[in-house]
Amino acid sequence: MTESGSVRYIGIVGPGQDVSPALLAQAHQVGRLVAARGAVVLTGGLGGVMEAASRGAFEAGGTTVGLLPGSDRSAANLYLTVALPTGLGEMRNALLVRSCDAVIAVGCSWGTLSEIALAVRTGVPVVTIECWDLPEDGPVRVADAVAAVKAVLGGE
Amino acid sequence: MTESGSVRYIGIVGPGQDVSPALLAQAHQVGRLVAARGAVVLTGGLGGVMEAASRGAFEAGGTTVGLLPGSDRSAANLYLTVALPTGLGEMRNALLVRSCDAVIAVGCSWGTLSEIALAVRTGVPVVTIECWDLPEDGPVRVADAVAAVKAVLGGE
Amino acid sequence: MTESGSVRYIGIVGPGQDVSPALLAQAHQVGRLVAARGAVVLTGGLGGVMEAASRGAFEAGGTTVGLLPGSDRSAANLYLTVALPTGLGEMRNALLVRSCDAVIAVGCSWGTLSEIALAVRTGVPVVTIECWDLPEDGPVRVADAVAAVKAVLGGE
Amino acid sequence: MTESGSVRYIGIVGPGQDVSPALLAQAHQVGRLVAARGAVVLTGGLGGVMEAASRGAFEAGGTTVGLLPGSDRSAANLYLTVALPTGLGEMRNALLVRSCDAVIAVGCSWGTLSEIALAVRTGVPVVTIECWDLPEDGPVRVADAVAAVKAVLGGE
């Protein structure tokens, strides 16, 4: 029996394509570190940063959830404990942010920006690695995966 | 590495309260049997049938997902691998049906009926144990947990 | 300037196809009568009962809203003041029920049943004309359009 | 009888509070000009830019729709032809963008930014008046209400 209340859920968001190897490595490390802390990883379930983060967590024995935009579960990457085809399109970005205790953005794109903005708007803590310039009252910029995980899950 | 495409997701739906011990036992057995077949169990994440089914699957070592109607994860029962506060209210019934490969209803209520109707409407296979009288072209009635699981996951 | 709080919104739901001329006539009259009372008519925006009800209200000078399941506004019938492509599929049934002050079902189908069930579940008053047999604590059966409109908007 | 396909739907988005009188005047003018062109105005249905834009369109005899985040219709501003309480919270931002043929942002906030980002992501044309600095491949910056309406509805 688990105590659901004590498990943390961390959204890891970022571009699904055209991601540099360096950013993919960051995403992989974020996933691994979040899983190592016992938190569940939520992503959009597709490729790029989503896949790298899921893989990092999955390989570390963590639980990974993918909230897919489409209605076809087979679009999911291969590193998900649970793959949910929401059929919501980009509305699933809002569902993802709502389901998380905190969000880590790795890289940026317009879809990623929508998630960052929704997180700030709704009071979900959000940190960014290599994202676009945004106003000061928005997400907290961090240097890398280690700093990101420390920022959302506390020091260790 | 798993092959997401090959895992089956079975929604188990039913009343959250005022459920007889006999129905709770059926729900528990449905959860256990679905998990024993390697399928993921999805429920609405709360009490009654949802909790009994999740517990059955969880105790059998299965993966359980709860799609909560509210925004507070702590409303979840204690037998969930993943608890997602959707904040969608009863719209989450439609999200649950959409995310499943098949639905098993244990008992009935108006919320449960909405899920059965949406499943029939959208072509998701659905079987019922002790539900209300419904038209012939609707859900398939089955006698018990064993028959329900056989109907949606095939004989064994 | 209107007082939004005082306008009533009535959902008119029913099958989109294979509807008898008699039921279409009932739907048309429901739309007309609801509009005559100054209430806004909400439907799923497509054909059959949805179109007949929208047409009845539209011809009476009323305001009609269609919440379309798909992403293409051109799927809307021609009698809508406002046509919104929600892209939610059958989840839009839940959005429609939530947006109404009361629901009138004309005829029945599995999609219609999902709306009736959601309305009962969430406490939205719902009356039915020629629907399937449902438990006593559910929707109120009425004989025709006049009785339906009187039931949800009060006598006159 | 209208031809639904030929009516245009323009979303007007912007902060709900702490908006300068100059920006409110721009929003009012955007609403007025959009209505004058025969297009429907969609907003989030609350105060600030949403109210000013709705008022501008409403006073010009246009049709205005408010997609409210909450479940209470009485939260709507007073200048709406149709007020829909979606109960979706900030997910309604995504519904609004999806329902529009184009989006005009007046001013900026994190909620507004989520709508701009979703519009860019999903290919909905979007122009901004006095918004934050954003990458070049994003929304088109325009100087004022006249330029905004010309950009989305064509010259006249």
XYZ file of C-alpha atoms in Angstrom:
624
model
C 0.000 0.000 0.000
C 1.313 3.390 -0.968
C 0.438 6.752 0.408
C -0.603 8.527 -2.751
C -0.382 11.847 -1.027
C 3.324 11.528 -0.509
C 4.351 10.641 -4.050
C 5.397 13.588 -6.158
C 4.507 13.970 -9.823
C 6.935 15.909 -11.988
C 6.089 16.979 -15.506
C 9.038 17.040 -17.896
C 8.243 19.024 -21.007
C 10.109 20.081 -24.105
C 10.225 19.872 -27.891
C 9.331 16.628 -29.589
C 11.723 17.086 -32.479
C 14.797 18.982 -33.659
C 16.359 18.652 -30.225
C 20.140 18.766 -29.901
C 21.979 15.759 -28.468
C 23.069 17.906 -25.544
C 19.487 18.766 -24.637
C 18.374 15.180 -25.043
C 21.125 14.206 -22.622
C 19.830 16.809 -20.154
C 16.294 15.483 -20.506
C 17.494 11.931 -19.974
C 19.321 12.974 -16.833
C 16.329 14.901 -15.511
C 14.187 11.784 -15.934
C 16.752 9.603 -14.243
C 17.193 11.944 -11.292
C 13.475 12.476 -10.780
C 12.897 8.721 -10.783
C 15.781 8.216 -8.380
C 13.967 10.483 -5.962
C 10.867 8.295 -6.149
C 8.748 10.752 -8.078
C 6.515 9.876 -11.023
C 7.477 11.380 -14.393
C 4.720 12.808 -16.614
C 5.324 13.775 -20.210
C 3.401 14.273 -23.426
C 4.347 10.710 -24.360
C 5.907 11.360 -27.752
C 9.508 11.753 -28.984
C 12.393 14.168 -28.425
C 12.585 15.533 -24.872
C 9.502 13.519 -23.892
C 11.109 10.266 -24.927
C 14.514 11.052 -23.490
C 13.064 11.999 -20.110
C 10.799 8.956 -20.031
C 13.702 6.715 -20.960
C 15.890 8.150 -18.250
C 13.228 7.528 -15.632
C 12.227 4.141 -17.019
C 15.791 2.865 -17.053
C 16.148 3.990 -13.447
C 13.158 1.864 -12.506
C 10.780 4.798 -12.158
C 7.140 5.163 -13.076
C 6.449 7.109 -16.267
C 3.168 8.412 -17.623
C 2.548 9.729 -21.127
C -0.475 11.898 -21.890
C -0.735 11.561 -25.647
C -2.450 14.256 -27.719
C -4.038 11.806 -30.136
C -6.384 8.863 -29.831
C -3.853 6.203 -30.807
C -1.870 4.609 -28.020
C 0.681 3.263 -30.460
C 2.066 6.781 -30.981
C 3.612 6.528 -27.518
C 7.328 6.163 -26.983
C 8.572 2.848 -25.581
C 9.484 4.008 -22.090
C 6.093 4.521 -20.495
C 4.592 2.630 -17.590
C 1.256 4.111 -18.574
C 0.350 5.592 -21.979
C -2.967 7.432 -22.160
C -4.340 8.559 -25.531
C -6.331 11.617 -24.454
C -7.602 12.673 -27.867
C -7.406 16.235 -26.554
C -4.809 17.530 -28.988
C -2.839 20.385 -27.474
C -5.439 20.716 -24.720
C -3.575 17.825 -23.135
C -0.816 20.313 -22.347
C -3.173 21.886 -19.838
C -4.145 18.487 -18.434
C -0.485 17.605 -17.999
C 0.330 20.809 -16.138
C -2.705 20.363 -13.919
C -1.710 16.824 -13.013
C 1.798 17.765 -11.887
C 3.243 19.053 -8.633
C 5.973 20.823 -10.589
C 7.196 21.153 -14.164
C 10.720 21.017 -15.602
C 11.094 22.379 -19.138
C 14.092 21.230 -21.149
C 14.545 23.390 -24.216
C 11.675 25.337 -25.690
C 9.083 25.371 -28.444
C 5.649 26.936 -28.771
C 4.007 23.866 -27.279
C 6.482 23.904 -24.419
C 5.884 27.604 -23.902
C 2.146 26.964 -23.565
C 2.891 24.542 -20.747
C 5.269 26.924 -19.010
C 2.748 29.752 -19.261
C -0.102 27.603 -17.952
C 2.075 26.455 -15.057
C 2.950 30.011 -14.074
C -0.674 31.075 -14.500
C -2.003 28.309 -12.269
C 0.707 28.402 -9.632
C 2.481 25.171 -10.522
C 6.229 25.598 -9.834
C 8.201 25.514 -13.076
C 11.907 25.648 -13.869
C 13.547 25.854 -17.274
C 16.781 24.628 -18.821
C 17.775 26.562 -21.960
C 14.411 28.142 -22.679
C 13.588 31.452 -24.313
C 13.831 34.772 -22.496
C 10.720 35.263 -20.399
C 9.661 37.876 -17.848
C 11.208 37.767 -14.401
C 8.037 36.747 -12.595
C 7.846 33.556 -14.651
C 9.724 30.274 -14.532
C 12.990 29.908 -12.654
C 15.978 29.402 -14.942
C 18.393 26.707 -13.908
C 21.694 25.598 -15.413
C 21.213 21.875 -15.774
C 19.420 18.694 -14.788
C 20.920 18.523 -11.313
C 19.865 22.068 -10.507
C 16.414 21.509 -11.975
C 15.656 18.457 -9.881
C 17.049 20.078 -6.777
C 14.848 23.105 -7.403
C 11.613 21.135 -7.627
C 12.271 18.252 -5.243
C 14.519 19.897 -2.714
C 18.215 19.554 -1.966
C 19.834 16.298 -1.144
C 11.728 -1.745 -22.515
C 8.069 -2.503 -23.005
C 6.044 -2.553 -26.154
C 3.318 -0.089 -25.302
C 1.245 -1.266 -28.171
C 0.830 -4.700 -26.691
C -0.316 -3.726 -23.210
C -4.064 -3.634 -22.756
C -5.851 -0.976 -20.717
C -9.098 -1.984 -19.057
C -11.406 0.542 -17.453
C -13.286 -0.727 -14.421
C -16.205 1.522 -13.565
C -19.003 1.498 -11.038
C -20.582 3.366 -8.155
C -18.363 5.117 -5.649
C -20.662 4.579 -2.711
C -23.580 2.526 -1.422
C -22.117 -0.586 -3.006
C -23.023 -3.994 -1.570
C -20.248 -6.217 -0.185
C -21.025 -8.748 -2.924
C -20.443 -6.193 -5.680
C -17.294 -4.915 -4.013
C -16.042 -8.487 -4.006
C -16.797 -8.753 -7.728
C -14.967 -5.513 -8.405
C -11.990 -6.695 -6.384
C -11.887 -9.928 -8.349
C -12.181 -8.119 -11.682
C -9.198 -5.986 -10.741
C -7.187 -8.984 -9.642
C -7.940 -10.964 -12.783
C -7.231 -8.063 -15.140
C -3.894 -7.460 -13.447
C -3.084 -11.163 -13.599
C -3.452 -10.935 -17.362
C -0.909 -8.139 -17.502
C -3.366 -5.405 -18.353
C -3.403 -1.933 -16.804
C -6.469 -1.050 -14.707
C -8.013 2.418 -15.115
C -10.645 3.740 -12.729
C -12.053 7.045 -11.566
C -9.669 6.830 -8.601
C -12.163 7.243 -5.777
C -13.998 4.796 -3.445
C -16.501 1.977 -3.812
C -16.088 -0.070 -6.977
C -13.156 2.100 -8.056
C -11.247 1.385 -4.870
C -12.113 -2.313 -4.762
C -11.008 -2.861 -8.356
C -7.813 -0.881 -7.864
C -7.047 -2.794 -4.688
C -7.576 -6.123 -6.403
C -5.186 -5.195 -9.173
C -2.692 -3.510 -6.877
C -2.497 -6.503 -4.542
C -1.896 -8.722 -7.565
C 1.106 -6.601 -8.514
C -0.660 -4.831 -11.365
C -0.477 -1.255 -12.577
C -3.433 0.933 -11.597
C -4.349 4.405 -12.813
C -6.910 6.727 -11.242
C -8.362 9.623 -13.213
C -9.736 11.805 -10.438
C -12.543 14.263 -11.142
C -11.176 16.935 -8.835
C -7.934 18.880 -8.605
C -6.732 17.322 -5.370
C -4.601 14.225 -5.635
C -5.204 13.357 -1.988
C -8.784 12.349 -2.830
C -7.382 9.226 -4.479
C -7.754 5.771 -2.966
C -4.599 4.100 -1.695
C -4.205 1.460 -4.396
C -3.068 3.525 -7.358
C 0.254 3.338 -9.171
C -0.627 6.660 -10.749
C -3.233 9.153 -9.492
C -4.049 12.024 -11.828
C -6.220 14.916 -10.625
C -7.833 15.949 -13.904
C -9.979 18.782 -12.572
C -12.483 17.824 -15.272
C -15.344 16.819 -12.998
C -17.577 14.273 -14.664
C -15.948 15.057 -18.012
C -13.236 12.732 -16.805
C -15.685 9.889 -17.422
C -15.289 10.546 -21.122
C -11.507 10.751 -20.811
C -11.458 7.423 -18.994
C -13.550 5.669 -21.625
C -11.400 7.121 -24.382
C -8.193 5.915 -22.747
C -9.364 2.298 -22.432
C -9.328 -0.650 -24.797
C -12.415 -2.040 -23.070
C -14.636 -1.230 -20.090
C -16.058 -3.480 -17.372
C -18.925 -1.998 -15.361
C -19.615 -3.474 -11.938
C -22.990 -2.351 -10.648
C -24.614 0.817 -11.905
C -25.249 4.453 -11.121
C -25.870 7.508 -13.274
C -22.175 8.224 -13.488
C -21.508 4.625 -14.441
C -24.282 4.756 -17.017
C -22.668 7.785 -18.627
C -19.480 5.764 -19.063
C -21.320 2.752 -20.478
C -23.211 4.952 -22.925
C -20.068 6.766 -24.045
C -18.300 3.446 -24.554
C -21.123 2.076 -26.708
C -21.304 5.374 -28.595
C -17.605 5.427 -29.383
C -17.156 1.745 -30.102
C -15.234 0.787 -26.967
C -16.206 -2.779 -25.970
C -18.106 -2.771 -22.679
C -19.509 -5.529 -20.482
C -21.641 -5.164 -17.382
C -22.124 -7.076 -14.151
C -25.445 -6.353 -12.448
C -26.297 -3.170 -14.278
C -29.682 -1.720 -15.214
C -31.730 -2.967 -18.137
C -30.426 -1.428 -21.320
C -31.224 -1.919 -25.009
C -29.937 -5.047 -26.720
C -27.457 -3.232 -28.950
C -25.641 -1.901 -25.903
C -23.226 -3.451 -23.412
C -22.865 -7.211 -23.086
C -24.213 -8.550 -19.813
C -22.038 -11.073 -18.049
C -22.590 -13.077 -14.883
C -19.481 -12.376 -12.902
C -15.856 -11.239 -12.779
C -14.503 -14.337 -14.499
C -16.885 -13.967 -17.412
C -16.228 -10.234 -17.648
C -12.474 -10.578 -17.896
C -12.776 -13.431 -20.357
C -15.103 -11.323 -22.490
C -12.716 -8.374 -22.768
C -9.322 -10.083 -22.685
C -10.156 -13.364 -24.351
C -10.402 -16.889 -23.023
C -7.617 -18.585 -21.171
C -26.764 45.546 -21.926
C -28.135 42.199 -20.868
C -28.119 40.607 -17.473
C -26.352 37.384 -18.264
C -27.464 35.885 -15.005
C -31.101 36.056 -15.979
C -30.900 34.373 -19.365
C -31.583 30.656 -19.302
C -29.670 28.135 -21.361
C -31.506 24.991 -22.403
C -29.742 22.031 -23.934
C -31.783 20.123 -26.503
C -30.279 16.720 -27.190
C -31.207 13.712 -29.272
C -30.118 11.452 -32.098
C -28.359 12.941 -35.094
C -29.757 10.474 -37.579
C -32.508 7.913 -38.169
C -35.014 10.165 -36.452
C -38.712 9.855 -37.329
C -40.528 12.852 -38.814
C -42.730 12.954 -35.723
C -39.734 13.285 -33.408
C -38.145 15.885 -35.638
C -41.368 17.858 -35.408
C -41.238 17.603 -31.617
C -37.625 18.796 -31.599
C -38.498 21.699 -33.864
C -41.327 22.715 -31.556
C -39.143 22.433 -28.466
C -36.637 24.773 -30.079
C -39.325 27.218 -31.076
C -40.918 27.289 -27.649
C -37.637 27.632 -25.791
C -36.664 30.559 -28.015
C -40.068 32.134 -27.538
C -39.362 32.168 -23.818
C -36.139 34.074 -24.392
C -33.833 31.213 -23.522
C -30.696 30.250 -25.448
C -30.734 26.842 -27.167
C -27.614 24.667 -26.961
C -27.171 21.556 -29.072
C -24.408 19.359 -30.416
C -24.602 21.361 -33.627
C -25.093 18.531 -36.107
C -28.148 17.009 -37.844
C -31.323 15.211 -36.811
C -32.762 16.406 -33.488
C -29.939 18.921 -33.128
C -30.743 20.551 -36.437
C -34.520 20.479 -35.966
C -34.308 22.079 -32.537
C -31.830 24.709 -33.719
C -34.017 25.484 -36.709
C -37.100 25.875 -34.571
C -35.336 28.328 -32.289
C -33.556 30.120 -35.118
C -36.755 30.667 -37.064
C -38.347 32.073 -33.909
C -35.568 34.642 -33.666
C -33.778 32.905 -30.829
C -30.095 32.459 -30.102
C -28.680 29.013 -30.891
C -25.318 27.540 -29.987
C -23.787 24.372 -31.432
C -20.955 22.596 -29.639
C -19.500 20.481 -32.414
C -17.564 17.318 -31.623
C -15.029 17.811 -34.392
C -12.559 20.531 -35.331
C -14.321 21.642 -38.501
C -16.892 24.395 -38.171
C -18.379 23.556 -41.552
C -19.916 20.387 -40.099
C -22.441 22.617 -38.310
C -26.079 22.795 -39.323
C -27.294 26.063 -40.827
C -29.371 27.313 -37.913
C -26.719 28.330 -35.415
C -25.991 31.802 -34.103
C -22.714 30.430 -32.805
C -20.976 27.234 -33.975
C -18.000 26.105 -31.899
C -15.788 23.251 -33.115
C -14.609 21.858 -29.785
C -12.463 19.034 -31.117
C -13.466 17.128 -27.993
C -15.308 14.288 -29.700
C -17.974 12.850 -27.432
C -16.423 14.666 -24.460
C -18.339 17.643 -25.774
C -21.475 15.933 -24.490
C -20.216 16.604 -20.974
C -19.348 20.196 -21.851
C -22.828 20.737 -23.258
C -24.545 19.377 -20.143
C -22.311 21.486 -17.931
C -23.128 24.653 -19.854
C -26.909 24.247 -19.555
C -29.422 25.170 -16.904
C -31.612 22.251 -17.979
C -31.680 19.581 -20.672
C -34.543 18.358 -22.874
C -33.939 15.022 -24.612
C -36.014 14.264 -27.699
C -35.741 10.614 -28.627
C -32.791 8.511 -27.530
C -29.499 7.043 -28.645
C -26.351 6.045 -26.803
C -24.910 9.514 -27.202
C -28.133 11.033 -25.928
C -28.164 8.606 -23.020
C -24.676 9.744 -22.024
C -25.973 13.304 -21.818
C -29.027 12.322 -19.814
C -26.897 10.308 -17.400
C -24.379 13.110 -16.965
C -27.193 15.581 -16.330
C -28.736 13.388 -13.630
C -25.305 12.729 -12.135
C -24.428 16.409 -11.923
C -27.813 17.715 -10.843
C -28.838 19.394 -14.072
C -32.632 19.080 -14.493
C -33.474 16.842 -17.432
C -36.734 15.806 -19.067
C -37.245 13.283 -21.854
C -39.669 12.838 -24.737
C -39.845 9.263 -26.010
C -36.638 7.995 -24.469
C -35.740 4.519 -23.242
C -36.921 3.132 -19.922
C -34.706 4.456 -17.172
C -34.807 4.211 -13.374
C -37.343 6.327 -11.506
C -34.795 8.613 -9.886
C -33.592 9.729 -13.303
C -34.993 12.110 -15.901
C -38.630 13.196 -15.842
C -40.671 11.782 -18.696
C -42.967 14.201 -20.451
C -45.477 13.727 -23.245
C -44.489 16.380 -25.715
C -42.720 19.646 -26.493
C -45.193 21.823 -24.617
C -44.875 19.760 -21.467
C -41.088 19.637 -21.776
C -40.668 23.392 -22.020
C -43.143 23.977 -19.220
C -41.221 21.527 -17.056
C -37.868 23.260 -17.460
C -38.886 26.908 -17.832
C -41.999 27.000 -15.677
C -45.665 27.307 -16.511
C -47.078 30.041 -18.641
C -30.629 31.122 -42.567
C -26.952 31.803 -42.288
C -24.061 30.086 -43.908
C -22.073 29.073 -40.855
C -19.041 28.426 -42.981
C -18.765 32.030 -44.019
C -18.895 33.640 -40.591
C -15.514 34.281 -39.026
C -14.767 33.767 -35.340
C -12.093 35.966 -33.810
C -10.708 35.340 -30.346
C -9.735 38.464 -28.437
C -7.508 37.652 -25.501
C -5.661 39.608 -22.851
C -5.283 40.192 -19.138
C -8.370 40.208 -16.940
C -7.034 42.757 -14.504
C -4.439 45.481 -14.019
C -4.958 46.678 -17.554
C -4.162 50.294 -18.435
C -6.951 52.529 -19.750
C -5.078 52.817 -23.051
C -5.064 49.039 -23.531
C -8.711 48.751 -22.532
C -9.479 51.334 -25.197
C -7.563 49.271 -27.751
C -9.470 46.140 -26.735
C -12.757 48.002 -27.001
C -11.873 49.182 -30.470
C -10.769 45.718 -31.573
C -14.132 44.342 -30.474
C -16.009 47.093 -32.243
C -14.102 46.684 -35.493
C -14.375 42.899 -35.517
C -18.126 43.123 -34.985
C -18.419 45.737 -37.692
C -16.904 43.233 -40.080
C -19.600 40.716 -39.196
C -17.334 38.359 -37.280
C -18.173 36.711 -33.965
C -16.037 37.727 -30.977
C -14.859 35.024 -28.563
C -13.269 35.827 -25.227
C -12.690 34.231 -21.854
C -15.830 35.995 -20.648
C -14.401 37.786 -17.606
C -13.129 41.340 -16.960
C -10.330 43.566 -18.236
C -9.491 43.043 -21.902
C -12.180 40.367 -22.195
C -14.878 42.726 -20.997
C -13.680 45.705 -23.018
C -13.534 43.699 -26.234
C -16.933 42.127 -25.623
C -18.410 45.518 -24.856
C -17.003 47.029 -28.022
C -18.507 44.263 -30.127
C -21.772 44.168 -28.195
C -22.327 47.897 -28.529
C -21.694 47.585 -32.273
C -24.467 45.029 -32.514
C -22.138 42.055 -32.842
C -22.336 38.545 -31.451
C -20.110 37.849 -28.463
C -19.265 34.554 -26.813
C -17.596 34.082 -23.433
C -15.959 30.784 -22.520
C -15.789 31.044 -18.749
C -13.197 29.068 -16.805
C -15.517 28.321 -13.893
C -18.880 26.623 -13.493
C -20.831 29.734 -12.585
C -22.411 31.687 -15.409
C -22.862 34.728 -13.231
C -19.121 35.383 -13.342
C -19.563 36.542 -16.927
C -19.277 40.163 -17.940
C -22.448 41.902 -19.105
C -21.672 42.126 -22.796
C -22.080 38.548 -23.931
C -24.616 37.142 -26.361
C -23.677 33.715 -25.079
C -21.894 32.918 -21.785
C -20.729 29.337 -21.353
C -19.391 28.175 -17.989
C -16.972 25.470 -19.126
C -15.704 24.413 -15.715
C -12.391 23.704 -17.448
C -10.279 26.248 -15.594
C -7.346 27.386 -17.697
C -7.933 24.462 -20.070
C -10.604 26.692 -21.541
C -7.785 28.747 -23.030
C -7.069 25.835 -25.339
C -10.765 25.437 -26.164
C -10.985 29.124 -27.027
C -7.989 29.026 -29.357
C -9.327 25.899 -31.038
C -12.721 27.505 -31.645
C -11.292 30.590 -33.375
C -10.247 31.335 -36.926
C -7.711 33.847 -35.629
C -6.630 35.388 -32.324
C -5.880 38.990 -31.411
C -3.965 39.495 -28.158
C -4.223 42.875 -26.475
C -1.584 43.234 -23.785
C -0.019 40.219 -22.153
C -0.094 38.017 -19.063
C 0.824 34.395 -18.452
C -2.683 33.275 -19.302
C -2.593 35.330 -22.479
C 0.807 33.916 -23.348
C -0.571 30.389 -23.052
C -3.205 31.275 -25.633
C -0.678 32.877 -27.981
C 1.615 29.871 -27.716
C -1.214 27.394 -28.318
C -2.331 29.402 -31.341
C 1.148 29.397 -32.867
C 1.549 25.711 -32.037
C -1.721 24.729 -33.710
C -1.494 27.020 -36.703
C -4.168 29.532 -35.706
C -3.141 33.002 -36.974
C -2.363 35.316 -34.065
C -1.408 38.982 -33.834
C -0.408 40.925 -30.747
C -0.744 44.495 -29.541
C 1.787 45.421 -26.833
C 2.769 41.916 -25.840
C 6.084 40.617 -24.509
C 9.080 39.940 -26.723
C 8.657 36.586 -28.401
C 10.629 34.706 -31.072
C 10.307 35.834 -34.680
C 8.451 32.757 -35.859
C 5.624 33.473 -33.428
C 2.764 35.963 -33.418
C 2.764 38.998 -35.690
C 3.182 42.268 -33.817
C 0.865 45.059 -34.853
C 0.628 48.658 -33.736
C -3.004 49.018 -32.854
C -6.608 47.839 -33.182
C -6.988 48.915 -36.788
C -3.865 47.063 -37.865
C -4.853 43.990 -35.859
C -8.272 43.660 -37.435
C -6.875 44.308 -40.875
C -4.267 41.601 -40.318
C -6.782 38.901 -39.391
C -9.806 39.870 -41.476
C -8.131 41.383 -44.474
C -7.857 44.953 -45.701
C -10.810 47.176 -46.288
